[in-house]
């Protein structure tokens, strides 16, 4: 409850899974799941197939959701290959998660109310005639999908079980002991790997690039070899720190009196709660507390269902007035140890006690003099900044030739840049607004600079820039002969990468089949073992932990390309768990209690993925 009171979070992962489960409960789509005559699967999870028709239905539903969410942008993206693949992958991953959870709940023996199943069937639109359940329609439907009444009810039970698992985790901070242990196992997991590097250097020198290939590449990518337009400017950056100011004690005193309400401590209150599911039980507890209010902490430990605060006797800590939930505010508790009446909260009930109050207190002038001094100096600097900003702005518009005189009067010097283009703009000038103004096409017309060519730009956070273009060079098209060697070098690299990639993939395929012919032929070897932990700040960590566990002493291999363009073969040798101390485990358990919902779903799914055999078929275009 504490977590929900303070944060009321929205769990994206949970919503996605629950959304698909509820969606799959729609009886018109269940037929796709269980049509026995269909052999067309896009994936199998521990031998259980995901029917292509299910995937197709879910994909079309997702597209409609995207259309609503993206509006006009949807039509720009709808035929984009990357966008389509990401949607495919998302739907497939959620369907796999759905089946994994169904398989997981099978052994948990959730009790499903027969009345709940009956209600689902009776209220299904496809079984109704004249807004009433029609038995004939129901059995005709079962015949059409080749199911008995018993089989159909079992399918619904499976869906309800999965939904119950998800709902129970969402609505409670309680963590099952075996799930907590699964999370410990995931966090403590270490993996031993070996790496073999296939360098591309030797392959580069072997590549041949003809003059025709180089020319074709040049004409196909001609714009990439243009020398971009370059510019040289002088500029002034105005900020508040350029205006140094002071203040005296009299100013501090006057400021304090003028803003006295501002300098006070905030009122804080400390509460304890007892959270109860049943109203009758809450009434009994309230009756007991009216007779013995000193028992609040004891009762909270015994009766409160909130797993965090109950361990602390119901204490939920200090809260400022802005942080106190409305449910508690509306109880109007204003005296220490005052106890509220029963407060309805999210289909449950609260009893709240006010433990203590730190009242709002006026601060003395000596306590806030430094703060006031900074505020006065800030206001003075802001005033000077705005005066000069307005003066420069008006002068640029009306008498630009006098701008330099204003800068000189205010002892402000200009800075001058070296040559730069859009890709090498100095950091101080690298903002979208400044770039747009600096590289305005008007500035590059007919090799002439507009006089006086001054721009004054006012940005947020009390920043402004005076910019003057000193010189520029227009975009220049390069001749093929001048960059021929550069193109040849680039093409050799491209060819070397393609060739090395093919060889590397071939080696990995051989290794997966227990062969080392090509590996040994190329004099490759694996380096010393490395131990990789989940919390390693290493870009290969997600690659290593995405690999399945080695089965029956067989090693697992994968391939990736590093930042030097070399190809690295990873051999996953062993997976094991290190031991956490009890102190470390306690820290993890405490964190899980506060943040358990998404963590539990992640850990359950990670564990299920690692223990499962999932095979994929190629997805044909829908």
Coordinates of C-alpha atoms in Angstrom, one line a residue:
X1 CA 0.0 0.0 0.0
X2 CA 2.9 2.3 0.9
X3 CA 4.2 2.0 -2.6
X4 CA 0.8 2.7 -4.2
X5 CA 0.1 5.6 -1.9
X6 CA 3.3 7.4 -2.9
X7 CA 3.8 6.4 -6.5
X8 CA 0.8 4.7 -8.0
X9 CA 3.0 3.3 -10.8
X10 CA 2.0 2.0 -14.2
X11 CA 3.8 -1.2 -15.1
X12 CA 4.3 -1.4 -18.8
X13 CA 5.5 -5.1 -18.9
X14 CA 2.6 -6.2 -16.8
X15 CA 0.1 -4.3 -18.9
X16 CA 1.4 -5.8 -22.1
X17 CA 1.2 -9.4 -20.8
X18 CA -2.1 -8.9 -19.2
X19 CA -3.5 -7.2 -22.3
X20 CA -2.6 -10.1 -24.5
X21 CA -4.0 -12.6 -22.0
X22 CA -7.3 -10.8 -21.8
X23 CA -7.3 -10.4 -25.5
X24 CA -6.8 -14.1 -26.0
X25 CA -9.8 -14.7 -23.7
X26 CA -12.0 -13.2 -26.4
X27 CA -13.7 -16.3 -27.6
X28 CA -13.5 -15.5 -31.3
X29 CA -9.7 -15.6 -31.1
X30 CA -9.6 -18.8 -29.0
X31 CA -10.5 -20.8 -32.1
X32 CA -7.2 -19.8 -33.7
X33 CA -5.3 -21.2 -30.7
X34 CA -6.9 -24.5 -30.6
X35 CA -7.9 -25.5 -34.1
X36 CA -6.6 -29.0 -34.2
X37 CA -6.5 -29.2 -38.0
X38 CA -4.0 -26.3 -38.2
X39 CA -0.4 -27.3 -38.6
X40 CA 1.0 -23.9 -39.4
X41 CA 3.1 -22.6 -36.6
X42 CA 5.5 -19.7 -36.4
X43 CA 7.2 -20.8 -33.2
X44 CA 7.1 -23.6 -30.6
X45 CA 7.6 -23.2 -26.9
X46 CA 8.5 -26.4 -25.1
X47 CA 6.7 -28.2 -28.0
X48 CA 3.6 -26.1 -27.8
X49 CA 3.0 -24.3 -31.1
X50 CA 2.0 -20.7 -31.7
X51 CA -0.5 -20.8 -34.5
X52 CA 0.1 -18.4 -37.5
X53 CA -3.5 -17.3 -37.4
X54 CA -3.1 -16.2 -33.8
X55 CA 0.0 -14.2 -34.7
X56 CA -1.8 -12.7 -37.7
X57 CA -4.8 -11.6 -35.6
X58 CA -2.7 -10.1 -32.9
X59 CA -0.5 -8.3 -35.5
X60 CA -3.6 -6.8 -37.1
X61 CA -4.9 -5.7 -33.7
X62 CA -1.5 -4.1 -32.9
X63 CA -1.5 -2.3 -36.2
X64 CA -4.9 -0.7 -35.4
X65 CA -3.6 0.4 -32.0
X66 CA -0.5 1.9 -33.7
X67 CA -2.7 3.7 -36.2
X68 CA -4.7 5.3 -33.4
X69 CA -1.6 6.2 -31.5
X70 CA 0.6 7.5 -34.3
X71 CA -2.1 9.2 -36.4
X72 CA -0.7 10.5 -39.7
X73 CA 2.8 9.3 -38.9
X74 CA 1.5 5.7 -39.0
X75 CA 1.2 5.8 -42.8
X76 CA 4.8 7.0 -43.1
X77 CA 6.0 4.1 -41.0
X78 CA 3.6 1.4 -42.0
X79 CA 5.7 0.1 -45.0
X80 CA 9.0 0.6 -43.3
X81 CA 10.8 -2.7 -43.0
X82 CA 12.4 -2.0 -39.7
X83 CA 9.1 -0.8 -38.2
X84 CA 7.3 -3.9 -39.5
X85 CA 10.0 -6.2 -38.1
X86 CA 9.9 -4.5 -34.7
X87 CA 6.1 -5.0 -34.6
X88 CA 6.5 -8.7 -35.6
X89 CA 9.2 -9.2 -32.9
X90 CA 7.0 -7.5 -30.3
X91 CA 3.9 -9.5 -31.0
X92 CA 5.8 -12.8 -31.1
X93 CA 7.7 -12.1 -27.9
X94 CA 4.4 -11.3 -26.1
X95 CA 2.8 -14.5 -27.4
X96 CA 5.8 -16.6 -26.3
X97 CA 5.6 -14.9 -22.8
X98 CA 1.9 -15.7 -22.7
X99 CA 2.5 -19.4 -23.3
X100 CA 5.4 -19.6 -20.9
X101 CA 3.2 -18.1 -18.2
X102 CA 0.4 -20.5 -19.0
X103 CA 2.8 -23.4 -18.7
X104 CA 4.2 -22.0 -15.5
X105 CA 0.7 -21.6 -13.8
X106 CA -0.2 -25.2 -14.8
X107 CA 1.7 -26.5 -11.8
X108 CA 0.5 -23.8 -9.3
X109 CA -3.0 -25.3 -8.9
X110 CA -4.9 -22.0 -8.8
X111 CA -8.6 -22.7 -7.9
X112 CA -10.9 -21.4 -10.6
X113 CA -14.5 -20.7 -9.7
X114 CA -16.9 -22.7 -12.0
X115 CA -19.3 -19.7 -11.8
X116 CA -16.6 -17.5 -13.4
X117 CA -16.2 -19.9 -16.4
X118 CA -20.0 -20.2 -16.8
X119 CA -20.3 -16.4 -16.8
X120 CA -17.7 -16.0 -19.5
X121 CA -19.4 -18.5 -21.7
X122 CA -23.0 -17.2 -21.1
X123 CA -22.0 -13.6 -21.8
X124 CA -19.9 -14.3 -25.0
X125 CA -21.6 -12.5 -27.9
X126 CA -21.0 -15.3 -30.4
X127 CA -23.1 -17.7 -28.2
X128 CA -26.1 -15.4 -27.9
X129 CA -29.3 -15.1 -29.9
X130 CA -31.8 -12.3 -29.2
X131 CA -29.4 -11.2 -26.4
X132 CA -29.7 -14.5 -24.6
X133 CA -27.3 -17.5 -24.4
X134 CA -28.1 -20.0 -27.1
X135 CA -27.1 -23.6 -26.4
X136 CA -27.3 -24.7 -30.0
X137 CA -24.9 -21.9 -31.1
X138 CA -22.5 -22.9 -28.3
X139 CA -22.2 -26.5 -29.4
X140 CA -22.1 -25.7 -33.1
X141 CA -19.1 -23.5 -32.3
X142 CA -17.4 -26.3 -30.4
X143 CA -18.0 -28.6 -33.3
X144 CA -16.6 -26.1 -35.8
X145 CA -13.3 -25.9 -33.8
X146 CA -13.2 -29.6 -33.1
X147 CA -13.4 -29.4 -29.3
X148 CA -15.4 -31.0 -26.6
X149 CA -17.1 -29.0 -23.9
X150 CA -14.6 -30.2 -21.3
X151 CA -11.6 -29.3 -23.5
X152 CA -13.0 -25.8 -24.1
X153 CA -13.5 -25.2 -20.4
X154 CA -9.9 -26.3 -19.7
X155 CA -8.6 -23.7 -22.2
X156 CA -10.6 -21.0 -20.4
X157 CA -9.3 -22.2 -17.1
X158 CA -5.7 -22.0 -18.4
X159 CA -6.3 -18.4 -19.4
X160 CA -7.9 -17.5 -16.1
X161 CA -5.1 -19.1 -14.1
X162 CA -2.5 -17.0 -16.0
X163 CA -4.6 -13.8 -15.4
X164 CA -4.9 -14.7 -11.7
X165 CA -1.1 -15.1 -11.4
X166 CA -0.6 -11.6 -12.9
X167 CA -3.4 -10.0 -10.9
X168 CA -2.1 -11.5 -7.6
X169 CA 1.4 -10.0 -8.2
X170 CA 0.0 -6.6 -9.3
X171 CA -2.2 -6.3 -6.3
X172 CA 0.3 -7.4 -3.7
X173 CA 3.9 -6.6 -2.7
X174 CA 4.2 -10.1 -1.4
X175 CA 7.0 -12.2 -3.0
X176 CA 6.9 -15.9 -3.2
X177 CA 10.0 -17.5 -1.6
X178 CA 10.9 -19.5 -4.8
X179 CA 10.5 -16.4 -6.9
X180 CA 12.8 -14.4 -4.6
X181 CA 15.3 -17.3 -4.9
X182 CA 15.0 -17.2 -8.7
X183 CA 15.8 -13.5 -8.6
X184 CA 18.8 -14.2 -6.4
X185 CA 19.9 -16.9 -8.8
X186 CA 19.6 -14.6 -11.8
X187 CA 21.6 -11.8 -10.1
X188 CA 24.3 -14.1 -8.8
X189 CA 24.7 -15.9 -12.1
X190 CA 28.2 -15.8 -13.7
X191 CA 29.3 -17.1 -17.1
X192 CA 32.7 -18.3 -18.2
X193 CA 33.6 -17.5 -21.8
X194 CA 36.5 -17.7 -24.1
X195 CA 37.1 -15.4 -27.1
X196 CA 38.8 -15.9 -30.5
X197 CA 39.5 -12.8 -32.6
X198 CA 39.3 -12.9 -36.4
X199 CA 41.0 -9.8 -37.6
X200 CA 40.2 -8.1 -40.9
X201 CA 43.6 -6.5 -41.4
X202 CA 45.1 -9.4 -43.4
X203 CA 41.9 -9.6 -45.5
X204 CA 42.1 -5.9 -46.4
X205 CA 45.5 -6.3 -48.1
X206 CA 44.2 -9.2 -50.2
X207 CA 41.2 -7.2 -51.7
X208 CA 41.3 -5.9 -55.3
X209 CA 39.3 -2.9 -56.3
X210 CA 39.0 -2.0 -60.0
X211 CA 38.9 1.5 -61.4
X212 CA 35.3 0.8 -62.6
X213 CA 34.2 -0.3 -59.1
X214 CA 35.7 2.8 -57.6
X215 CA 34.1 5.1 -60.2
X216 CA 30.7 3.4 -59.8
X217 CA 30.9 3.8 -56.0
X218 CA 31.9 7.5 -56.5
X219 CA 29.0 8.3 -58.8
X220 CA 26.5 6.4 -56.6
X221 CA 27.6 8.2 -53.4
X222 CA 28.8 11.5 -55.0
X223 CA 27.2 13.7 -52.4
X224 CA 29.0 11.9 -49.6
X225 CA 32.3 13.2 -50.9
X226 CA 31.4 16.8 -51.3
X227 CA 33.3 19.3 -49.1
X228 CA 30.5 20.9 -47.1
X229 CA 30.0 24.6 -46.8
X230 CA 32.3 26.1 -44.1
X231 CA 32.0 29.3 -42.2
X232 CA 34.0 31.5 -39.8
X233 CA 32.2 33.8 -37.4
X234 CA 32.8 36.1 -34.5
X235 CA 30.3 36.0 -31.6
X236 CA 29.4 37.3 -28.2
X237 CA 27.7 35.1 -25.6
X238 CA 25.7 37.0 -23.0
X239 CA 24.9 35.3 -19.7
X240 CA 24.1 36.4 -16.2
X241 CA 27.6 35.5 -14.9
X242 CA 29.0 38.4 -17.0
X243 CA 27.3 40.9 -14.8
X244 CA 28.9 40.8 -11.3
X245 CA 26.9 42.6 -8.6
X246 CA 27.0 43.1 -4.8
X247 CA 24.6 43.8 -2.0
X248 CA 24.7 45.3 1.5
X249 CA 23.1 44.5 4.8
X250 CA 20.4 47.1 4.4
X251 CA 19.3 45.5 1.1
X252 CA 19.3 42.0 2.8
X253 CA 17.1 43.2 5.6
X254 CA 14.6 44.9 3.3
X255 CA 14.5 41.9 1.1
X256 CA 13.8 39.6 4.1
X257 CA 10.9 41.8 5.4
X258 CA 9.4 41.9 1.9
X259 CA 9.6 38.1 1.4
X260 CA 9.3 37.0 5.0
X261 CA 6.7 34.3 4.3
X262 CA 9.1 32.6 1.9
X263 CA 11.7 31.9 4.6
X264 CA 10.1 29.3 6.8
X265 CA 10.4 25.5 7.2
X266 CA 7.8 23.3 5.7
X267 CA 5.3 21.5 7.9
X268 CA 5.9 17.7 8.0
X269 CA 3.8 14.9 9.4
X270 CA 4.5 11.3 10.3
X271 CA 1.8 8.7 9.9
X272 CA 1.3 5.0 10.6
X273 CA -1.2 2.9 8.8
X274 CA -3.1 -0.4 9.1
X275 CA -4.3 -1.8 5.8
X276 CA -7.1 -4.4 5.9
X277 CA -9.0 -6.2 3.1
X278 CA -12.2 -6.8 5.0
X279 CA -14.4 -3.9 6.3
X280 CA -15.8 -5.9 9.2
X281 CA -12.3 -6.8 10.4
X282 CA -11.3 -3.1 10.1
X283 CA -14.3 -2.2 12.3
X284 CA -13.2 -4.7 15.0
X285 CA -9.6 -3.3 14.9
X286 CA -10.9 0.3 15.1
X287 CA -13.0 -0.6 18.1
X288 CA -10.0 -2.2 19.8
X289 CA -7.8 0.9 19.1
X290 CA -10.5 3.3 20.6
X291 CA -10.1 1.4 23.9
X292 CA -6.3 1.0 23.6
X293 CA -4.8 3.5 21.1
X294 CA -1.3 2.6 22.3
X295 CA -1.7 -0.8 20.6
X296 CA -1.6 0.7 17.1
X297 CA 2.0 -0.4 16.4
X298 CA 1.4 -3.9 17.7
X299 CA -1.9 -4.3 15.7
X300 CA -0.2 -3.0 12.5
X301 CA 2.5 -5.7 12.9
X302 CA -0.2 -8.4 13.5
X303 CA -3.0 -7.4 11.1
X304 CA -1.8 -5.0 8.4
X305 CA -1.5 -6.6 4.9
X306 CA 0.9 -4.0 3.7
X307 CA 4.2 -5.9 3.8
X308 CA 6.6 -2.9 4.1
X309 CA 4.9 -0.7 6.7
X310 CA 3.6 -3.6 8.8
X311 CA 7.2 -4.6 9.7
X312 CA 7.7 -1.1 11.1
X313 CA 4.6 -1.1 13.2
X314 CA 2.7 0.7 10.4
X315 CA 5.1 3.6 10.1
X316 CA 5.2 5.2 6.6
X317 CA 7.7 7.9 7.6
X318 CA 7.7 11.7 7.4
X319 CA 5.8 13.5 4.6
X320 CA 5.6 17.1 3.6
X321 CA 2.1 18.5 3.0
X322 CA 2.4 18.2 -0.8
X323 CA 3.3 14.5 -0.5
X324 CA 0.5 13.5 1.8
X325 CA -2.1 11.4 -0.2
X326 CA -5.6 12.8 -0.3
X327 CA -7.0 9.7 1.4
X328 CA -5.0 10.7 4.5
X329 CA -5.4 14.5 4.2
X330 CA -9.2 14.1 4.1
X331 CA -9.1 12.2 7.4
X332 CA -8.3 15.7 9.1
X333 CA -5.9 14.3 11.7
X334 CA -4.5 17.3 13.6
X335 CA -3.4 15.9 17.1
X336 CA -0.6 13.5 17.9
X337 CA -1.7 9.9 18.2
X338 CA -5.2 10.8 16.8
X339 CA -6.6 7.8 14.9
X340 CA -8.8 8.1 11.8
X341 CA -12.1 6.4 11.0
X342 CA -12.0 3.6 8.3
X343 CA -10.8 5.0 5.0
X344 CA -11.7 3.2 1.8
X345 CA -8.7 2.7 -0.4
X346 CA -8.5 0.7 -3.7
X347 CA -11.2 -1.9 -2.7
X348 CA -9.4 -2.2 0.7
X349 CA -9.5 -0.2 4.0
X350 CA -7.1 1.9 6.0
X351 CA -6.9 3.0 9.6
X352 CA -4.4 5.9 10.0
X353 CA -2.7 7.3 13.0
X354 CA -0.9 10.7 13.2
X355 CA 2.4 10.0 15.1
X356 CA 4.0 13.5 15.1
X357 CA 4.0 17.0 13.5
X358 CA 6.9 19.3 12.8
X359 CA 5.2 22.6 12.6
X360 CA 6.0 25.3 10.1
X361 CA 8.7 27.6 11.6
X362 CA 9.8 31.1 10.6
X363 CA 13.6 31.3 9.9
X364 CA 15.7 34.1 11.4
X365 CA 17.4 36.5 9.1
X366 CA 20.9 35.2 9.9
X367 CA 19.8 31.7 8.9
X368 CA 18.9 32.8 5.4
X369 CA 21.2 35.8 4.8
X370 CA 23.4 33.9 2.3
X371 CA 20.3 32.7 0.4
X372 CA 18.9 36.3 0.3
X373 CA 22.3 37.7 -0.8
X374 CA 22.4 35.3 -3.8
X375 CA 18.8 36.1 -4.7
X376 CA 19.5 39.9 -4.7
X377 CA 22.6 39.5 -6.7
X378 CA 20.7 37.3 -9.2
X379 CA 18.0 39.9 -9.6
X380 CA 20.5 42.7 -10.1
X381 CA 22.4 40.6 -12.7
X382 CA 19.2 39.8 -14.4
X383 CA 18.2 43.5 -14.6
X384 CA 21.6 44.4 -16.1
X385 CA 21.5 41.5 -18.5
X386 CA 18.0 42.5 -19.7
X387 CA 18.9 46.1 -20.2
X388 CA 22.0 45.3 -22.3
X389 CA 20.1 42.5 -24.2
X390 CA 17.3 45.0 -25.1
X391 CA 19.8 47.7 -26.1
X392 CA 21.8 45.4 -28.4
X393 CA 18.6 43.9 -29.9
X394 CA 17.2 47.4 -30.8
X395 CA 20.6 48.5 -32.1
X396 CA 21.0 45.5 -34.4
X397 CA 17.6 46.3 -35.9
X398 CA 18.0 50.1 -36.3
X399 CA 21.7 51.0 -36.2
X400 CA 23.8 47.9 -36.6
X401 CA 27.0 49.8 -37.2
X402 CA 26.9 51.0 -33.5
X403 CA 26.8 47.6 -32.0
X404 CA 30.6 47.4 -31.5
X405 CA 30.6 50.7 -29.7
X406 CA 28.0 49.3 -27.2
X407 CA 30.1 46.2 -26.6
X408 CA 33.2 48.3 -26.0
X409 CA 31.3 50.6 -23.5
X410 CA 30.3 47.5 -21.5
X411 CA 33.8 45.9 -21.7
X412 CA 32.5 42.9 -23.6
X413 CA 34.9 41.2 -26.0
X414 CA 34.1 39.1 -29.0
X415 CA 35.4 35.6 -29.8
X416 CA 36.3 34.3 -33.2
X417 CA 36.1 30.7 -34.5
X418 CA 38.2 28.7 -36.9
X419 CA 36.6 27.3 -40.0
X420 CA 33.8 24.9 -39.3
X421 CA 30.9 23.1 -41.0
X422 CA 27.6 21.6 -39.7
X423 CA 29.4 18.5 -38.4
X424 CA 32.2 20.4 -36.6
X425 CA 30.4 23.3 -35.0
X426 CA 32.0 24.6 -31.8
X427 CA 30.3 23.2 -28.7
X428 CA 29.3 26.7 -27.4
X429 CA 27.3 27.3 -30.6
X430 CA 25.9 23.8 -31.0
X431 CA 22.2 24.4 -30.6
X432 CA 19.4 23.8 -33.2
X433 CA 18.4 27.5 -33.3
X434 CA 22.0 28.8 -33.6
X435 CA 22.9 26.3 -36.3
X436 CA 19.8 27.2 -38.3
X437 CA 20.7 30.9 -38.2
X438 CA 24.4 30.4 -38.8
X439 CA 23.9 28.2 -41.9
X440 CA 21.0 30.2 -43.3
X441 CA 21.3 29.9 -47.1
X442 CA 21.0 33.6 -47.5
X443 CA 24.4 33.9 -46.0
X444 CA 26.0 31.9 -48.7
X445 CA 24.5 33.5 -51.8
X446 CA 26.7 34.4 -54.8
X447 CA 29.9 34.4 -52.7
X448 CA 29.0 37.6 -51.0
X449 CA 28.4 38.4 -47.4
X450 CA 25.3 40.5 -46.6
X451 CA 26.3 43.7 -44.8
X452 CA 26.4 44.1 -41.8
X453 CA 25.4 40.4 -41.4
X454 CA 24.6 40.6 -37.7
X455 CA 22.2 38.3 -35.9
X456 CA 21.1 38.6 -32.3
X457 CA 19.5 35.5 -30.9
X458 CA 17.8 35.2 -27.5
X459 CA 17.7 31.8 -26.0
X460 CA 16.1 30.3 -22.9
X461 CA 17.8 30.4 -19.4
X462 CA 18.9 34.0 -19.8
X463 CA 21.3 33.4 -22.7
X464 CA 21.7 35.4 -25.9
X465 CA 24.2 35.4 -28.8
X466 CA 25.4 38.2 -31.1
X467 CA 26.7 36.5 -34.2
X468 CA 28.6 38.0 -37.1
X469 CA 29.7 36.1 -40.2
X470 CA 33.3 36.9 -41.0
X471 CA 33.9 34.6 -44.0
X472 CA 32.5 31.4 -45.6
X473 CA 33.3 28.8 -48.3
X474 CA 30.4 27.3 -50.3
X475 CA 30.0 23.6 -50.7
X476 CA 32.5 22.1 -53.2
X477 CA 32.1 19.1 -55.3
X478 CA 35.3 16.9 -55.4
X479 CA 36.8 15.4 -58.5
X480 CA 37.1 11.6 -58.7
X481 CA 40.8 11.7 -59.3
X482 CA 41.4 13.6 -56.0
X483 CA 39.6 11.0 -53.8
X484 CA 40.2 7.8 -55.8
X485 CA 42.6 6.4 -53.2
X486 CA 40.2 7.2 -50.4
X487 CA 37.4 5.3 -52.2
X488 CA 39.6 2.3 -53.0
X489 CA 40.6 2.1 -49.3
X490 CA 36.9 2.2 -48.3
X491 CA 35.9 -0.4 -50.8
X492 CA 38.7 -2.7 -49.7
X493 CA 37.4 -2.4 -46.1
X494 CA 33.8 -3.2 -47.1
X495 CA 35.0 -6.3 -49.1
X496 CA 37.2 -7.4 -46.3
X497 CA 34.3 -7.1 -43.7
X498 CA 32.0 -9.1 -46.0
X499 CA 34.6 -11.8 -46.6
X500 CA 35.6 -12.1 -43.0
X501 CA 32.0 -12.2 -41.9
X502 CA 31.2 -15.2 -44.2
X503 CA 34.3 -17.1 -43.0
X504 CA 33.5 -16.3 -39.3
X505 CA 29.9 -17.5 -39.7
X506 CA 31.1 -20.7 -41.4
X507 CA 33.5 -21.3 -38.5
X508 CA 30.8 -20.7 -35.9
X509 CA 28.4 -23.2 -37.7
X510 CA 31.2 -25.8 -37.8
X511 CA 31.9 -25.3 -34.0
X512 CA 28.2 -25.7 -33.2
X513 CA 28.4 -29.0 -35.0
X514 CA 31.4 -30.1 -33.1
X515 CA 33.9 -29.5 -35.9
X516 CA 37.1 -27.4 -35.8
X517 CA 38.5 -28.0 -39.3
X518 CA 38.4 -24.4 -40.5
X519 CA 39.1 -23.0 -37.1
X520 CA 42.4 -24.9 -36.9
X521 CA 43.2 -24.3 -40.6
X522 CA 43.2 -20.6 -40.0
X523 CA 45.4 -21.1 -36.9
X524 CA 42.8 -19.6 -34.6
X525 CA 42.7 -20.2 -30.8
X526 CA 40.6 -19.3 -27.9
X527 CA 42.1 -16.9 -25.3
X528 CA 42.1 -17.5 -21.6
X529 CA 38.7 -17.8 -19.9
X530 CA 36.9 -14.7 -18.7
X531 CA 34.2 -14.5 -16.0
X532 CA 31.2 -12.3 -16.9
X533 CA 28.7 -11.1 -14.3
X534 CA 25.3 -9.6 -15.0
X535 CA 26.3 -6.2 -13.5
X536 CA 29.5 -5.9 -15.6
X537 CA 29.6 -2.6 -17.4
X538 CA 30.7 -4.3 -20.6
X539 CA 29.0 -4.1 -24.0
X540 CA 29.3 -7.9 -24.5
X541 CA 27.5 -8.6 -21.2
X542 CA 24.0 -8.6 -22.8
X543 CA 25.3 -10.8 -25.7
X544 CA 26.8 -13.3 -23.3
X545 CA 23.6 -13.5 -21.1
X546 CA 21.3 -13.8 -24.1
X547 CA 22.9 -17.2 -24.9
X548 CA 21.1 -20.4 -23.8
X549 CA 22.8 -22.5 -21.1
X550 CA 25.2 -25.1 -22.4
X551 CA 23.5 -28.6 -22.4
X552 CA 25.3 -31.8 -21.5
X553 CA 28.8 -30.2 -21.5
X554 CA 28.3 -28.8 -25.0
X555 CA 29.6 -25.3 -25.5
X556 CA 27.5 -22.6 -26.9
X557 CA 28.9 -20.3 -29.6
X558 CA 28.0 -16.9 -31.0
X559 CA 29.6 -14.2 -33.2
X560 CA 29.7 -10.4 -32.9
X561 CA 31.7 -7.6 -34.5
X562 CA 33.7 -5.2 -32.3
X563 CA 34.3 -1.4 -32.7
X564 CA 37.5 -2.2 -34.7
X565 CA 35.4 -4.1 -37.2
X566 CA 37.1 -7.4 -36.2
X567 CA 34.9 -10.5 -35.7
X568 CA 34.9 -12.2 -32.3
X569 CA 33.8 -15.7 -31.6
X570 CA 32.4 -16.3 -28.1
X571 CA 32.5 -19.7 -26.6
X572 CA 30.2 -20.0 -23.6
X573 CA 32.0 -22.6 -21.4
X574 CA 30.1 -22.7 -18.2
X575 CA 27.2 -21.1 -16.2
X576 CA 27.3 -21.1 -12.4
X577 CA 26.1 -19.1 -9.4
X578 CA 28.3 -17.2 -6.9
X579 CA 27.2 -17.1 -3.2
X580 CA 25.7 -13.9 -1.8
X581 CA 26.2 -13.1 1.9
X582 CA 23.1 -13.0 4.0
X583 CA 23.6 -9.2 4.3
X584 CA 23.6 -8.9 0.5
X585 CA 20.5 -11.1 0.2
X586 CA 18.7 -9.0 2.8
X587 CA 19.5 -5.8 0.8
X588 CA 18.1 -7.5 -2.4
X589 CA 14.9 -8.7 -0.6
X590 CA 14.3 -5.3 0.8
X591 CA 14.6 -3.7 -2.6
X592 CA 12.3 -6.4 -4.1
X593 CA 9.6 -5.6 -1.5
X594 CA 9.6 -2.0 -2.6
X595 CA 9.9 -2.6 -6.4
X596 CA 8.6 -6.1 -6.8
X597 CA 6.0 -6.1 -9.6
X598 CA 8.1 -5.5 -12.7
X599 CA 11.2 -7.2 -11.2
X600 CA 9.2 -10.4 -10.5
X601 CA 7.8 -10.5 -14.0
X602 CA 11.2 -9.9 -15.5
X603 CA 12.8 -12.6 -13.4
X604 CA 10.0 -15.1 -14.0
X605 CA 10.2 -14.6 -17.7
X606 CA 14.0 -14.6 -17.8
X607 CA 14.0 -17.8 -15.8
X608 CA 11.3 -19.4 -18.0
X609 CA 13.2 -18.4 -21.2
X610 CA 16.4 -19.9 -20.0
X611 CA 14.8 -23.2 -19.0
X612 CA 12.7 -23.5 -22.2
X613 CA 13.3 -24.7 -25.7
X614 CA 11.9 -22.2 -28.2
X615 CA 12.1 -22.7 -31.9
X616 CA 11.2 -20.3 -34.6
X617 CA 9.9 -20.6 -38.2
X618 CA 10.3 -17.9 -40.8
X619 CA 7.5 -15.4 -40.7
X620 CA 5.9 -14.9 -44.1
X621 CA 4.5 -11.5 -44.9
X622 CA 1.0 -10.9 -43.6

